Amino acid sequence: MEALKKKILSDGTAIGTEIVKVDSSLNHQIDVAFLNEIGKEFARIFSDIEVTKIITIEASGIAIAAIAAQYFNNIPVVFAKKTESRNLDPDKYHSEVYSFTKQKTYPIMVSKKYISSEDKILIIDDFLANGKAALALKNLCEQAGASVQGIGIVIEKGFQKGGRLLREENHIRVESLAIIDSIDDGKITFRD
Amino acid sequence: MEALKKKILSDGTAIGTEIVKVDSSLNHQIDVAFLNEIGKEFARIFSDIEVTKIITIEASGIAIAAIAAQYFNNIPVVFAKKTESRNLDPDKYHSEVYSFTKQKTYPIMVSKKYISSEDKILIIDDFLANGKAALALKNLCEQAGASVQGIGIVIEKGFQKGGRLLREENHIRVESLAIIDSIDDGKITFRD
């Protein structure tokens, strides 16, 4: 998605060889008009499959998934939670994720009420790095007997192993709107 | 907002005397079409004030704020974060919140880049209970010299002290789309 690559170059910040910050428009401050463009693009790319529900994970995925759902006939969005709460059902699916950015393992949970064996799921998230979050979300869906139709990612770090893990080892359809092949001394190189 | 009261009665679950769960449509699974109605209503109620930015807090406020921003000329949304991350700027405003539902104190943080003294802020959140989250968000905005024009809440627990704390003690304009006066043995009573 050319507009996204331009946005990453104009608003993003590359740090070291692994981090690109897009917190001015995607995952801290949110550019809602641009998220609408992202949502339209996901809907165009996945127009060939049936989707009954979008699953994401708190917190960065929520705005992207909610805005995108508007272009999927307002299907429900469910976001997996990372912490227990008095408001969360005791009857839930669990999985675990290792976070690259936070350098620790955390649980993710979805109430059993909100994923069923009838569901055809599209997973949406802001970043794909080592693939652990996406794989844990897929695991939650499979515990419910739901089928994961695809994974939509805004920015894939193509130099990390997540893409290969999901596409080749797990045979999942992953569509990333921008794939970064390298980050080097402030310079971001995209895959064509 | 009559449609919201109906939604709470049809989809919500009252537990004990303090908890109403709306996780089927608001803060776990998200009903995107309904969030659009909520966003429109916030825009109608706050149409008399100028707003340059919407501030909320992860995770439940994000979808509500992002969808609502579409009815405020797509102004930026900023969500305060609760945990440190390699992606979060070191230069940030801090405040602290006591969470009623999680029964613990946690920090909230916003990068200094995303609130300025020029900003006219609307704070949006899903629930108002003891008012601690809203007050901490207001405190973050004030650290930046921004002015808080109002607070938009989807569901206010009118039997808790947050409404009085914000409106009477802190003289903030708080607009709640539904105010629950009591929860009693599964029965929810709204304020007229």
mmCIF file of C-alpha atoms in Angstrom:
data_model
loop_
_atom_site.group_PDB
_atom_site.id
_atom_site.type_symbol
_atom_site.label_atom_id
_atom_site.label_comp_id
_atom_site.label_asym_id
_atom_site.label_seq_id
_atom_site.Cartn_x
_atom_site.Cartn_y
_atom_site.Cartn_z
ATOM 1 C CA MET A 1 0.000 0.000 0.000
ATOM 2 C CA GLU A 2 1.912 3.003 -1.327
ATOM 3 C CA ALA A 3 0.156 5.550 0.908
ATOM 4 C CA LEU A 4 1.202 3.531 3.957
ATOM 5 C CA LYS A 5 4.843 3.365 2.878
ATOM 6 C CA LYS A 6 4.823 7.144 2.402
ATOM 7 C CA LYS A 7 3.209 7.585 5.814
ATOM 8 C CA ILE A 8 5.843 5.388 7.480
ATOM 9 C CA LEU A 9 8.627 7.373 5.801
ATOM 10 C CA SER A 10 7.109 10.773 6.633
ATOM 11 C CA ASP A 11 5.777 10.114 10.161
ATOM 12 C CA GLY A 12 7.683 7.039 11.355
ATOM 13 C CA THR A 13 10.970 6.917 13.227
ATOM 14 C CA ALA A 14 13.525 4.174 12.647
ATOM 15 C CA ILE A 15 15.608 3.225 15.689
ATOM 16 C CA GLY A 16 18.618 0.953 15.485
ATOM 17 C CA THR A 17 18.093 -2.046 13.219
ATOM 18 C CA GLU A 18 14.809 -3.434 14.586
ATOM 19 C CA ILE A 19 12.375 -0.721 15.661
ATOM 20 C CA VAL A 20 10.178 1.548 13.615
ATOM 21 C CA LYS A 21 7.922 3.799 15.649
ATOM 22 C CA VAL A 22 4.621 4.864 14.115
ATOM 23 C CA ASP A 23 3.144 6.223 17.307
ATOM 24 C CA SER A 24 2.128 9.515 15.703
ATOM 25 C CA SER A 25 -0.542 7.862 13.560
ATOM 26 C CA LEU A 26 -1.063 4.187 14.377
ATOM 27 C CA ASN A 27 -0.541 3.012 17.931
ATOM 28 C CA HIS A 28 -0.457 5.905 20.401
ATOM 29 C CA GLN A 29 -1.846 8.878 18.555
ATOM 30 C CA ILE A 30 -4.331 7.634 15.954
ATOM 31 C CA ASP A 31 -4.910 9.175 12.525
ATOM 32 C CA VAL A 32 -8.520 8.126 12.047
ATOM 33 C CA ALA A 33 -8.814 9.207 8.404
ATOM 34 C CA PHE A 34 -5.720 7.169 7.566
ATOM 35 C CA LEU A 35 -7.063 4.168 9.500
ATOM 36 C CA ASN A 36 -10.099 4.357 7.218
ATOM 37 C CA GLU A 37 -7.789 4.002 4.210
ATOM 38 C CA ILE A 38 -6.151 1.010 5.881
ATOM 39 C CA GLY A 39 -9.568 -0.519 6.618
ATOM 40 C CA LYS A 40 -10.665 -0.100 2.983
ATOM 41 C CA GLU A 41 -7.465 -1.760 1.799
ATOM 42 C CA PHE A 42 -7.952 -4.778 4.086
ATOM 43 C CA ALA A 43 -11.523 -5.106 2.791
ATOM 44 C CA ARG A 44 -10.295 -4.971 -0.819
ATOM 45 C CA ILE A 45 -7.548 -7.558 -0.251
ATOM 46 C CA PHE A 46 -9.824 -9.958 1.626
ATOM 47 C CA SER A 47 -12.886 -9.414 -0.572
ATOM 48 C CA ASP A 48 -12.584 -13.001 -1.863
ATOM 49 C CA ILE A 49 -13.189 -14.643 1.522
ATOM 50 C CA GLU A 50 -16.135 -14.751 3.894
ATOM 51 C CA VAL A 51 -15.448 -13.194 7.299
ATOM 52 C CA THR A 52 -17.916 -13.225 10.202
ATOM 53 C CA LYS A 53 -15.694 -11.721 12.902
ATOM 54 C CA ILE A 54 -12.484 -9.743 13.286
ATOM 55 C CA ILE A 55 -10.198 -10.714 16.166
ATOM 56 C CA THR A 56 -7.398 -8.529 17.453
ATOM 57 C CA ILE A 57 -5.455 -7.954 20.652
ATOM 58 C CA GLU A 58 -5.351 -5.029 23.034
ATOM 59 C CA ALA A 59 -4.286 -2.307 22.794
ATOM 60 C CA SER A 60 -2.751 -1.290 19.448
ATOM 61 C CA GLY A 61 -4.936 -3.514 17.298
ATOM 62 C CA ILE A 62 -8.266 -2.225 18.558
ATOM 63 C CA ALA A 63 -8.640 1.032 16.638
ATOM 64 C CA ILE A 64 -7.397 -0.572 13.417
ATOM 65 C CA ALA A 65 -9.813 -3.499 13.738
ATOM 66 C CA ALA A 66 -12.804 -1.339 14.746
ATOM 67 C CA ILE A 67 -12.346 1.101 11.866
ATOM 68 C CA ALA A 68 -11.687 -1.759 9.412
ATOM 69 C CA ALA A 69 -14.874 -3.580 10.471
ATOM 70 C CA GLN A 70 -16.846 -0.708 8.949
ATOM 71 C CA TYR A 71 -15.684 -1.979 5.547
ATOM 72 C CA PHE A 72 -16.651 -5.579 6.379
ATOM 73 C CA ASN A 73 -20.375 -4.858 6.820
ATOM 74 C CA ASN A 74 -19.881 -3.879 10.470
ATOM 75 C CA ILE A 75 -19.147 -7.443 11.574
ATOM 76 C CA PRO A 76 -18.273 -7.763 15.276
ATOM 77 C CA VAL A 77 -14.738 -7.137 16.501
ATOM 78 C CA VAL A 78 -13.400 -9.044 19.502
ATOM 79 C CA PHE A 79 -10.209 -7.966 21.198
ATOM 80 C CA ALA A 80 -8.261 -10.460 23.270
ATOM 81 C CA LYS A 81 -7.439 -9.163 26.749
ATOM 82 C CA LYS A 82 -4.077 -9.346 28.458
ATOM 83 C CA THR A 83 -5.154 -8.961 32.067
ATOM 84 C CA GLU A 84 -7.783 -10.435 34.347
ATOM 85 C CA SER A 85 -10.652 -8.179 35.363
ATOM 86 C CA ARG A 86 -13.873 -8.466 37.306
ATOM 87 C CA ASN A 87 -15.561 -7.652 33.987
ATOM 88 C CA LEU A 88 -14.048 -10.620 32.143
ATOM 89 C CA ASP A 89 -15.965 -13.892 32.052
ATOM 90 C CA PRO A 90 -14.409 -16.720 34.074
ATOM 91 C CA ASP A 91 -15.240 -19.052 31.157
ATOM 92 C CA LYS A 92 -12.608 -18.144 28.577
ATOM 93 C CA TYR A 93 -9.980 -19.337 26.108
ATOM 94 C CA HIS A 94 -6.340 -18.769 27.118
ATOM 95 C CA SER A 95 -3.120 -18.584 25.202
ATOM 96 C CA GLU A 96 0.345 -17.093 25.755
ATOM 97 C CA VAL A 97 2.457 -14.594 23.814
ATOM 98 C CA TYR A 98 6.078 -13.572 23.976
ATOM 99 C CA SER A 99 6.247 -9.835 23.310
ATOM 100 C CA PHE A 100 9.236 -8.604 21.357
ATOM 101 C CA THR A 101 8.709 -4.955 22.348
ATOM 102 C CA LYS A 102 8.009 -5.642 26.038
ATOM 103 C CA GLN A 103 10.432 -8.559 26.380
ATOM 104 C CA LYS A 104 8.150 -10.736 28.456
ATOM 105 C CA THR A 105 5.497 -13.432 28.186
ATOM 106 C CA TYR A 106 1.891 -12.510 28.868
ATOM 107 C CA PRO A 107 -1.442 -14.354 28.704
ATOM 108 C CA ILE A 108 -4.206 -13.471 26.260
ATOM 109 C CA MET A 109 -7.835 -14.317 26.894
ATOM 110 C CA VAL A 110 -11.161 -14.245 25.076
ATOM 111 C CA SER A 111 -14.505 -15.044 26.642
ATOM 112 C CA LYS A 112 -15.929 -18.288 25.245
ATOM 113 C CA LYS A 113 -19.118 -16.406 24.433
ATOM 114 C CA TYR A 114 -17.461 -14.413 21.653
ATOM 115 C CA ILE A 115 -15.881 -17.018 19.409
ATOM 116 C CA SER A 116 -17.874 -19.976 18.123
ATOM 117 C CA SER A 117 -17.255 -22.919 15.818
ATOM 118 C CA GLU A 118 -19.398 -21.147 13.203
ATOM 119 C CA ASP A 119 -17.030 -18.176 12.997
ATOM 120 C CA LYS A 120 -14.829 -17.391 10.008
ATOM 121 C CA ILE A 121 -12.151 -15.200 11.512
ATOM 122 C CA LEU A 122 -9.952 -12.459 10.147
ATOM 123 C CA ILE A 123 -7.132 -11.595 12.570
ATOM 124 C CA ILE A 124 -5.944 -7.986 12.345
ATOM 125 C CA ASP A 125 -2.943 -6.425 14.088
ATOM 126 C CA ASP A 126 -0.672 -3.413 13.738
ATOM 127 C CA PHE A 127 2.699 -5.213 13.556
ATOM 128 C CA LEU A 128 4.013 -8.631 12.630
ATOM 129 C CA ALA A 129 7.472 -9.300 14.063
ATOM 130 C CA ASN A 130 8.156 -12.762 15.466
ATOM 131 C CA GLY A 131 4.559 -13.880 14.855
ATOM 132 C CA LYS A 132 3.876 -14.938 18.437
ATOM 133 C CA ALA A 133 0.815 -12.710 18.962
ATOM 134 C CA ALA A 134 -0.815 -13.764 15.694
ATOM 135 C CA LEU A 135 -0.152 -17.427 16.402
ATOM 136 C CA ALA A 136 -1.627 -17.127 19.912
ATOM 137 C CA LEU A 137 -4.742 -15.458 18.486
ATOM 138 C CA LYS A 138 -5.063 -18.256 15.934
ATOM 139 C CA ASN A 139 -4.687 -20.771 18.764
ATOM 140 C CA LEU A 140 -7.555 -19.093 20.682
ATOM 141 C CA CYS A 141 -9.782 -19.275 17.609
ATOM 142 C CA GLU A 142 -8.965 -22.948 17.065
ATOM 143 C CA GLN A 143 -9.788 -23.759 20.687
ATOM 144 C CA ALA A 144 -13.282 -22.505 19.814
ATOM 145 C CA GLY A 145 -13.385 -24.571 16.623
ATOM 146 C CA ALA A 146 -13.494 -21.408 14.500
ATOM 147 C CA SER A 147 -11.612 -21.204 11.206
ATOM 148 C CA VAL A 148 -8.999 -18.506 10.685
ATOM 149 C CA GLN A 149 -9.425 -17.276 7.109
ATOM 150 C CA GLY A 150 -6.493 -14.919 7.121
ATOM 151 C CA ILE A 151 -4.341 -12.439 8.973
ATOM 152 C CA GLY A 152 -4.191 -8.761 8.041
ATOM 153 C CA ILE A 153 -1.126 -6.864 9.221
ATOM 154 C CA VAL A 154 -0.424 -3.171 8.804
ATOM 155 C CA ILE A 155 3.386 -3.350 9.049
ATOM 156 C CA GLU A 156 5.396 -6.551 8.776
ATOM 157 C CA LYS A 157 9.024 -6.618 9.854
ATOM 158 C CA GLY A 158 10.174 -8.788 6.979
ATOM 159 C CA PHE A 159 13.597 -9.257 8.550
ATOM 160 C CA GLN A 160 12.063 -11.118 11.496
ATOM 161 C CA LYS A 161 10.761 -14.647 11.394
ATOM 162 C CA GLY A 162 7.012 -14.062 11.879
ATOM 163 C CA GLY A 163 6.112 -14.016 8.202
ATOM 164 C CA ARG A 164 7.834 -17.327 7.512
ATOM 165 C CA LEU A 165 6.471 -18.896 10.705
ATOM 166 C CA LEU A 166 2.880 -18.045 9.773
ATOM 167 C CA ARG A 167 2.939 -18.508 5.995
ATOM 168 C CA GLU A 168 5.283 -21.455 5.535
ATOM 169 C CA GLU A 169 5.186 -23.377 8.802
ATOM 170 C CA ASN A 170 1.520 -22.748 9.634
ATOM 171 C CA HIS A 171 0.095 -22.283 6.103
ATOM 172 C CA ILE A 172 -1.890 -19.183 7.008
ATOM 173 C CA ARG A 173 -2.752 -16.484 4.499
ATOM 174 C CA VAL A 174 -0.992 -13.362 5.766
ATOM 175 C CA GLU A 175 -1.476 -10.041 3.982
ATOM 176 C CA SER A 176 0.741 -7.176 5.125
ATOM 177 C CA LEU A 177 0.073 -3.674 3.825
ATOM 178 C CA ALA A 178 3.768 -2.811 4.077
ATOM 179 C CA ILE A 179 6.748 -5.119 4.561
ATOM 180 C CA ILE A 180 9.971 -3.628 5.886
ATOM 181 C CA ASP A 181 13.025 -5.548 4.728
ATOM 182 C CA SER A 182 15.574 -3.628 6.742
ATOM 183 C CA ILE A 183 16.093 -0.764 9.164
ATOM 184 C CA ASP A 184 19.587 0.617 9.055
ATOM 185 C CA ASP A 185 20.834 3.792 10.680
ATOM 186 C CA GLY A 186 17.482 5.563 10.321
ATOM 187 C CA LYS A 187 16.848 4.239 6.819
ATOM 188 C CA ILE A 188 13.812 2.042 6.139
ATOM 189 C CA THR A 189 13.829 -0.258 3.108
ATOM 190 C CA PHE A 190 10.543 -1.780 1.953
ATOM 191 C CA ARG A 191 10.007 -5.013 0.096
ATOM 192 C CA ASP A 192 8.616 -4.378 -3.413
ATOM 193 C CA MET B 1 -29.592 8.064 24.883
ATOM 194 C CA GLU B 2 -32.602 5.757 24.695
ATOM 195 C CA ALA B 3 -30.996 3.303 22.240
ATOM 196 C CA LEU B 4 -28.111 2.838 24.677
ATOM 197 C CA LYS B 5 -30.413 2.158 27.629
ATOM 198 C CA LYS B 6 -32.237 -0.451 25.538
ATOM 199 C CA LYS B 7 -28.899 -1.976 24.506
ATOM 200 C CA ILE B 8 -27.751 -2.175 28.134
ATOM 201 C CA LEU B 9 -31.008 -3.854 29.133
ATOM 202 C CA SER B 10 -30.999 -6.300 26.208
ATOM 203 C CA ASP B 11 -27.267 -7.164 26.025
ATOM 204 C CA GLY B 12 -25.888 -6.167 29.444
ATOM 205 C CA THR B 13 -25.606 -8.317 32.535
ATOM 206 C CA ALA B 14 -26.084 -6.905 36.027
ATOM 207 C CA ILE B 15 -24.017 -8.581 38.748
ATOM 208 C CA GLY B 16 -24.539 -7.876 42.447
ATOM 209 C CA THR B 17 -25.074 -4.210 43.211
ATOM 210 C CA GLU B 18 -22.089 -2.637 41.424
ATOM 211 C CA ILE B 19 -21.238 -4.340 38.141
ATOM 212 C CA VAL B 20 -22.921 -4.147 34.774
ATOM 213 C CA LYS B 21 -21.173 -6.069 32.021
ATOM 214 C CA VAL B 22 -21.521 -4.818 28.458
ATOM 215 C CA ASP B 23 -18.784 -6.966 27.035
ATOM 216 C CA SER B 24 -20.952 -8.249 24.185
ATOM 217 C CA SER B 25 -21.038 -4.853 22.495
ATOM 218 C CA LEU B 26 -18.761 -2.296 24.136
ATOM 219 C CA ASN B 27 -15.558 -3.482 25.783
ATOM 220 C CA HIS B 28 -14.633 -7.012 24.699
ATOM 221 C CA GLN B 29 -16.733 -7.770 21.676
ATOM 222 C CA ILE B 30 -17.437 -4.503 19.849
ATOM 223 C CA ASP B 31 -20.644 -3.648 17.992
ATOM 224 C CA VAL B 32 -19.186 -1.237 15.453
ATOM 225 C CA ALA B 33 -22.516 -0.025 14.047
ATOM 226 C CA PHE B 34 -23.681 0.794 17.573
ATOM 227 C CA LEU B 35 -20.408 2.565 18.349
ATOM 228 C CA ASN B 36 -21.148 4.776 15.349
ATOM 229 C CA GLU B 37 -24.457 5.753 16.970
ATOM 230 C CA ILE B 38 -22.583 6.539 20.190
ATOM 231 C CA GLY B 39 -20.036 8.611 18.270
ATOM 232 C CA LYS B 40 -22.767 10.608 16.547
ATOM 233 C CA GLU B 41 -24.419 11.292 19.886
ATOM 234 C CA PHE B 42 -21.165 12.572 21.436
ATOM 235 C CA ALA B 43 -20.697 14.858 18.424
ATOM 236 C CA ARG B 44 -24.254 16.173 18.803
ATOM 237 C CA ILE B 45 -23.901 16.802 22.553
ATOM 238 C CA PHE B 46 -20.505 18.497 22.229
ATOM 239 C CA SER B 47 -21.323 20.413 19.023
ATOM 240 C CA ASP B 48 -21.174 23.715 20.972
ATOM 241 C CA ILE B 49 -17.467 23.391 21.864
ATOM 242 C CA GLU B 50 -14.264 23.340 19.852
ATOM 243 C CA VAL B 51 -12.292 20.105 20.155
ATOM 244 C CA THR B 52 -8.872 19.515 18.586
ATOM 245 C CA LYS B 53 -8.086 16.116 20.072
ATOM 246 C CA ILE B 54 -9.804 13.196 21.783
ATOM 247 C CA ILE B 55 -7.952 11.545 24.662
ATOM 248 C CA THR B 56 -8.838 8.145 26.056
ATOM 249 C CA ILE B 57 -7.167 5.289 27.906
ATOM 250 C CA GLU B 58 -6.329 1.780 26.818
ATOM 251 C CA ALA B 59 -7.971 -0.570 26.222
ATOM 252 C CA SER B 60 -11.770 -0.152 26.446
ATOM 253 C CA GLY B 61 -11.838 3.500 25.447
ATOM 254 C CA ILE B 62 -9.938 3.107 22.180
ATOM 255 C CA ALA B 63 -12.624 1.783 19.846
ATOM 256 C CA ILE B 64 -15.198 4.228 21.204
ATOM 257 C CA ALA B 65 -12.850 7.206 20.784
ATOM 258 C CA ALA B 66 -11.633 6.171 17.314
ATOM 259 C CA ILE B 67 -15.140 5.653 15.941
ATOM 260 C CA ALA B 68 -16.372 8.871 17.608
ATOM 261 C CA ALA B 69 -13.530 10.918 16.076
ATOM 262 C CA GLN B 70 -15.083 10.276 12.662
ATOM 263 C CA TYR B 71 -17.910 12.601 13.745
ATOM 264 C CA PHE B 72 -15.454 15.258 14.982
ATOM 265 C CA ASN B 73 -13.869 15.885 11.565
ATOM 266 C CA ASN B 74 -11.391 13.024 12.062
ATOM 267 C CA ILE B 75 -9.410 14.874 14.719
ATOM 268 C CA PRO B 76 -6.557 12.828 16.231
ATOM 269 C CA VAL B 77 -7.204 10.371 19.048
ATOM 270 C CA VAL B 78 -4.523 9.731 21.653
ATOM 271 C CA PHE B 79 -4.797 6.812 24.023
ATOM 272 C CA ALA B 80 -2.900 6.867 27.301
ATOM 273 C CA LYS B 81 -0.827 3.737 27.861
ATOM 274 C CA LYS B 82 -0.693 1.703 31.035
ATOM 275 C CA THR B 83 2.623 -0.079 30.530
ATOM 276 C CA GLU B 84 6.129 0.816 29.497
ATOM 277 C CA SER B 85 7.274 -0.352 26.068
ATOM 278 C CA ARG B 86 10.291 0.076 23.839
ATOM 279 C CA ASN B 87 7.895 1.840 21.469
ATOM 280 C CA LEU B 88 6.877 4.498 24.016
ATOM 281 C CA ASP B 89 8.798 7.759 24.109
ATOM 282 C CA PRO B 90 10.929 8.262 27.226
ATOM 283 C CA ASP B 91 9.736 11.885 27.308
ATOM 284 C CA LYS B 92 6.172 11.570 28.595
ATOM 285 C CA TYR B 93 3.521 12.784 31.012
ATOM 286 C CA HIS B 94 2.679 10.432 33.910
ATOM 287 C CA SER B 95 -0.287 10.090 36.182
ATOM 288 C CA GLU B 96 -1.780 7.348 38.368
ATOM 289 C CA VAL B 97 -5.187 5.675 38.496
ATOM 290 C CA TYR B 98 -6.909 3.431 41.004
ATOM 291 C CA SER B 99 -8.953 0.885 39.062
ATOM 292 C CA PHE B 100 -12.248 -0.151 40.592
ATOM 293 C CA THR B 101 -12.601 -3.237 38.384
ATOM 294 C CA LYS B 102 -8.995 -4.405 38.765
ATOM 295 C CA GLN B 103 -8.580 -3.302 42.395
ATOM 296 C CA LYS B 104 -5.097 -1.883 41.972
ATOM 297 C CA THR B 105 -3.215 1.315 41.147
ATOM 298 C CA TYR B 106 -1.547 1.628 37.765
ATOM 299 C CA PRO B 107 0.365 4.367 35.928
ATOM 300 C CA ILE B 108 -0.890 6.044 32.759
ATOM 301 C CA MET B 109 1.421 7.730 30.276
ATOM 302 C CA VAL B 110 1.202 9.903 27.175
ATOM 303 C CA SER B 111 4.161 10.955 25.048
ATOM 304 C CA LYS B 112 4.775 14.697 25.357
ATOM 305 C CA LYS B 113 4.671 14.901 21.556
ATOM 306 C CA TYR B 114 0.938 14.207 21.433
ATOM 307 C CA ILE B 115 -0.581 16.791 23.782
ATOM 308 C CA SER B 116 0.263 20.469 23.465
ATOM 309 C CA SER B 117 -0.787 23.685 25.160
ATOM 310 C CA GLU B 118 -2.786 24.530 22.013
ATOM 311 C CA ASP B 119 -5.032 21.487 22.386
ATOM 312 C CA LYS B 120 -8.696 21.630 23.335
ATOM 313 C CA ILE B 121 -9.359 18.167 24.643
ATOM 314 C CA LEU B 122 -12.415 15.957 24.817
ATOM 315 C CA ILE B 123 -11.855 12.964 27.102
ATOM 316 C CA ILE B 124 -13.886 9.876 26.149
ATOM 317 C CA ASP B 125 -14.234 6.649 28.105
ATOM 318 C CA ASP B 126 -16.568 3.683 28.353
ATOM 319 C CA PHE B 127 -17.393 3.858 32.084
ATOM 320 C CA LEU B 128 -17.404 6.454 34.835
ATOM 321 C CA ALA B 129 -17.344 4.898 38.317
ATOM 322 C CA ASN B 130 -15.143 6.538 40.943
ATOM 323 C CA GLY B 131 -13.783 9.055 38.423
ATOM 324 C CA LYS B 132 -10.119 8.240 38.995
ATOM 325 C CA ALA B 133 -9.290 7.418 35.354
ATOM 326 C CA ALA B 134 -10.961 10.569 34.017
ATOM 327 C CA LEU B 135 -9.241 12.731 36.630
ATOM 328 C CA ALA B 136 -5.840 11.220 35.804
ATOM 329 C CA LEU B 137 -6.423 11.864 32.089
ATOM 330 C CA LYS B 138 -7.370 15.461 32.896
ATOM 331 C CA ASN B 139 -4.204 15.746 34.977
ATOM 332 C CA LEU B 140 -2.070 14.539 32.021
ATOM 333 C CA CYS B 141 -3.688 17.153 29.755
ATOM 334 C CA GLU B 142 -3.082 19.892 32.296
ATOM 335 C CA GLN B 143 0.592 18.929 32.616
ATOM 336 C CA ALA B 144 0.793 19.760 28.895
ATOM 337 C CA GLY B 145 -1.055 23.049 29.386
ATOM 338 C CA ALA B 146 -3.981 21.803 27.279
ATOM 339 C CA SER B 147 -7.551 22.673 28.213
ATOM 340 C CA VAL B 148 -10.063 19.917 28.890
ATOM 341 C CA GLN B 149 -13.326 21.028 27.292
ATOM 342 C CA GLY B 150 -15.406 18.123 28.506
ATOM 343 C CA ILE B 151 -15.658 14.441 29.294
ATOM 344 C CA GLY B 152 -17.890 12.079 27.321
ATOM 345 C CA ILE B 153 -18.834 8.850 29.055
ATOM 346 C CA VAL B 154 -20.873 6.001 27.641
ATOM 347 C CA ILE B 155 -22.142 4.559 30.939
ATOM 348 C CA GLU B 156 -21.962 6.379 34.270
ATOM 349 C CA LYS B 157 -22.489 4.480 37.502
ATOM 350 C CA GLY B 158 -24.535 7.221 39.150
ATOM 351 C CA PHE B 159 -24.423 5.445 42.510
ATOM 352 C CA GLN B 160 -20.644 5.902 42.690
ATOM 353 C CA LYS B 161 -18.876 9.129 43.453
ATOM 354 C CA GLY B 162 -17.179 9.853 40.090
ATOM 355 C CA GLY B 163 -19.901 12.094 38.696
ATOM 356 C CA ARG B 164 -19.938 14.315 41.781
ATOM 357 C CA LEU B 165 -16.111 14.350 41.988
ATOM 358 C CA LEU B 166 -15.760 15.554 38.402
ATOM 359 C CA ARG B 167 -18.764 17.866 38.076
ATOM 360 C CA GLU B 168 -18.981 19.468 41.518
ATOM 361 C CA GLU B 169 -15.489 19.266 42.975
ATOM 362 C CA ASN B 170 -13.562 19.736 39.715
ATOM 363 C CA HIS B 171 -16.126 21.779 37.717
ATOM 364 C CA ILE B 172 -15.741 19.684 34.563
ATOM 365 C CA ARG B 173 -18.490 19.284 32.027
ATOM 366 C CA VAL B 174 -19.323 15.572 32.036
ATOM 367 C CA GLU B 175 -21.878 14.171 29.601
ATOM 368 C CA SER B 176 -22.890 10.553 30.118
ATOM 369 C CA LEU B 177 -25.022 8.819 27.514
ATOM 370 C CA ALA B 178 -26.643 6.633 30.188
ATOM 371 C CA ILE B 179 -26.554 6.995 33.961
ATOM 372 C CA ILE B 180 -27.315 3.946 36.065
ATOM 373 C CA ASP B 181 -28.769 4.860 39.450
ATOM 374 C CA SER B 182 -28.841 1.376 40.887
ATOM 375 C CA ILE B 183 -28.143 -2.261 40.200
ATOM 376 C CA ASP B 184 -30.142 -4.575 42.364
ATOM 377 C CA ASP B 185 -30.498 -8.320 42.008
ATOM 378 C CA GLY B 186 -30.111 -8.204 38.226
ATOM 379 C CA LYS B 187 -32.304 -5.101 37.817
ATOM 380 C CA ILE B 188 -30.792 -1.945 36.336
ATOM 381 C CA THR B 189 -32.468 1.400 37.082
ATOM 382 C CA PHE B 190 -31.531 4.403 34.936
ATOM 383 C CA ARG B 191 -31.645 8.060 35.899
ATOM 384 C CA ASP B 192 -34.255 9.953 33.840
#
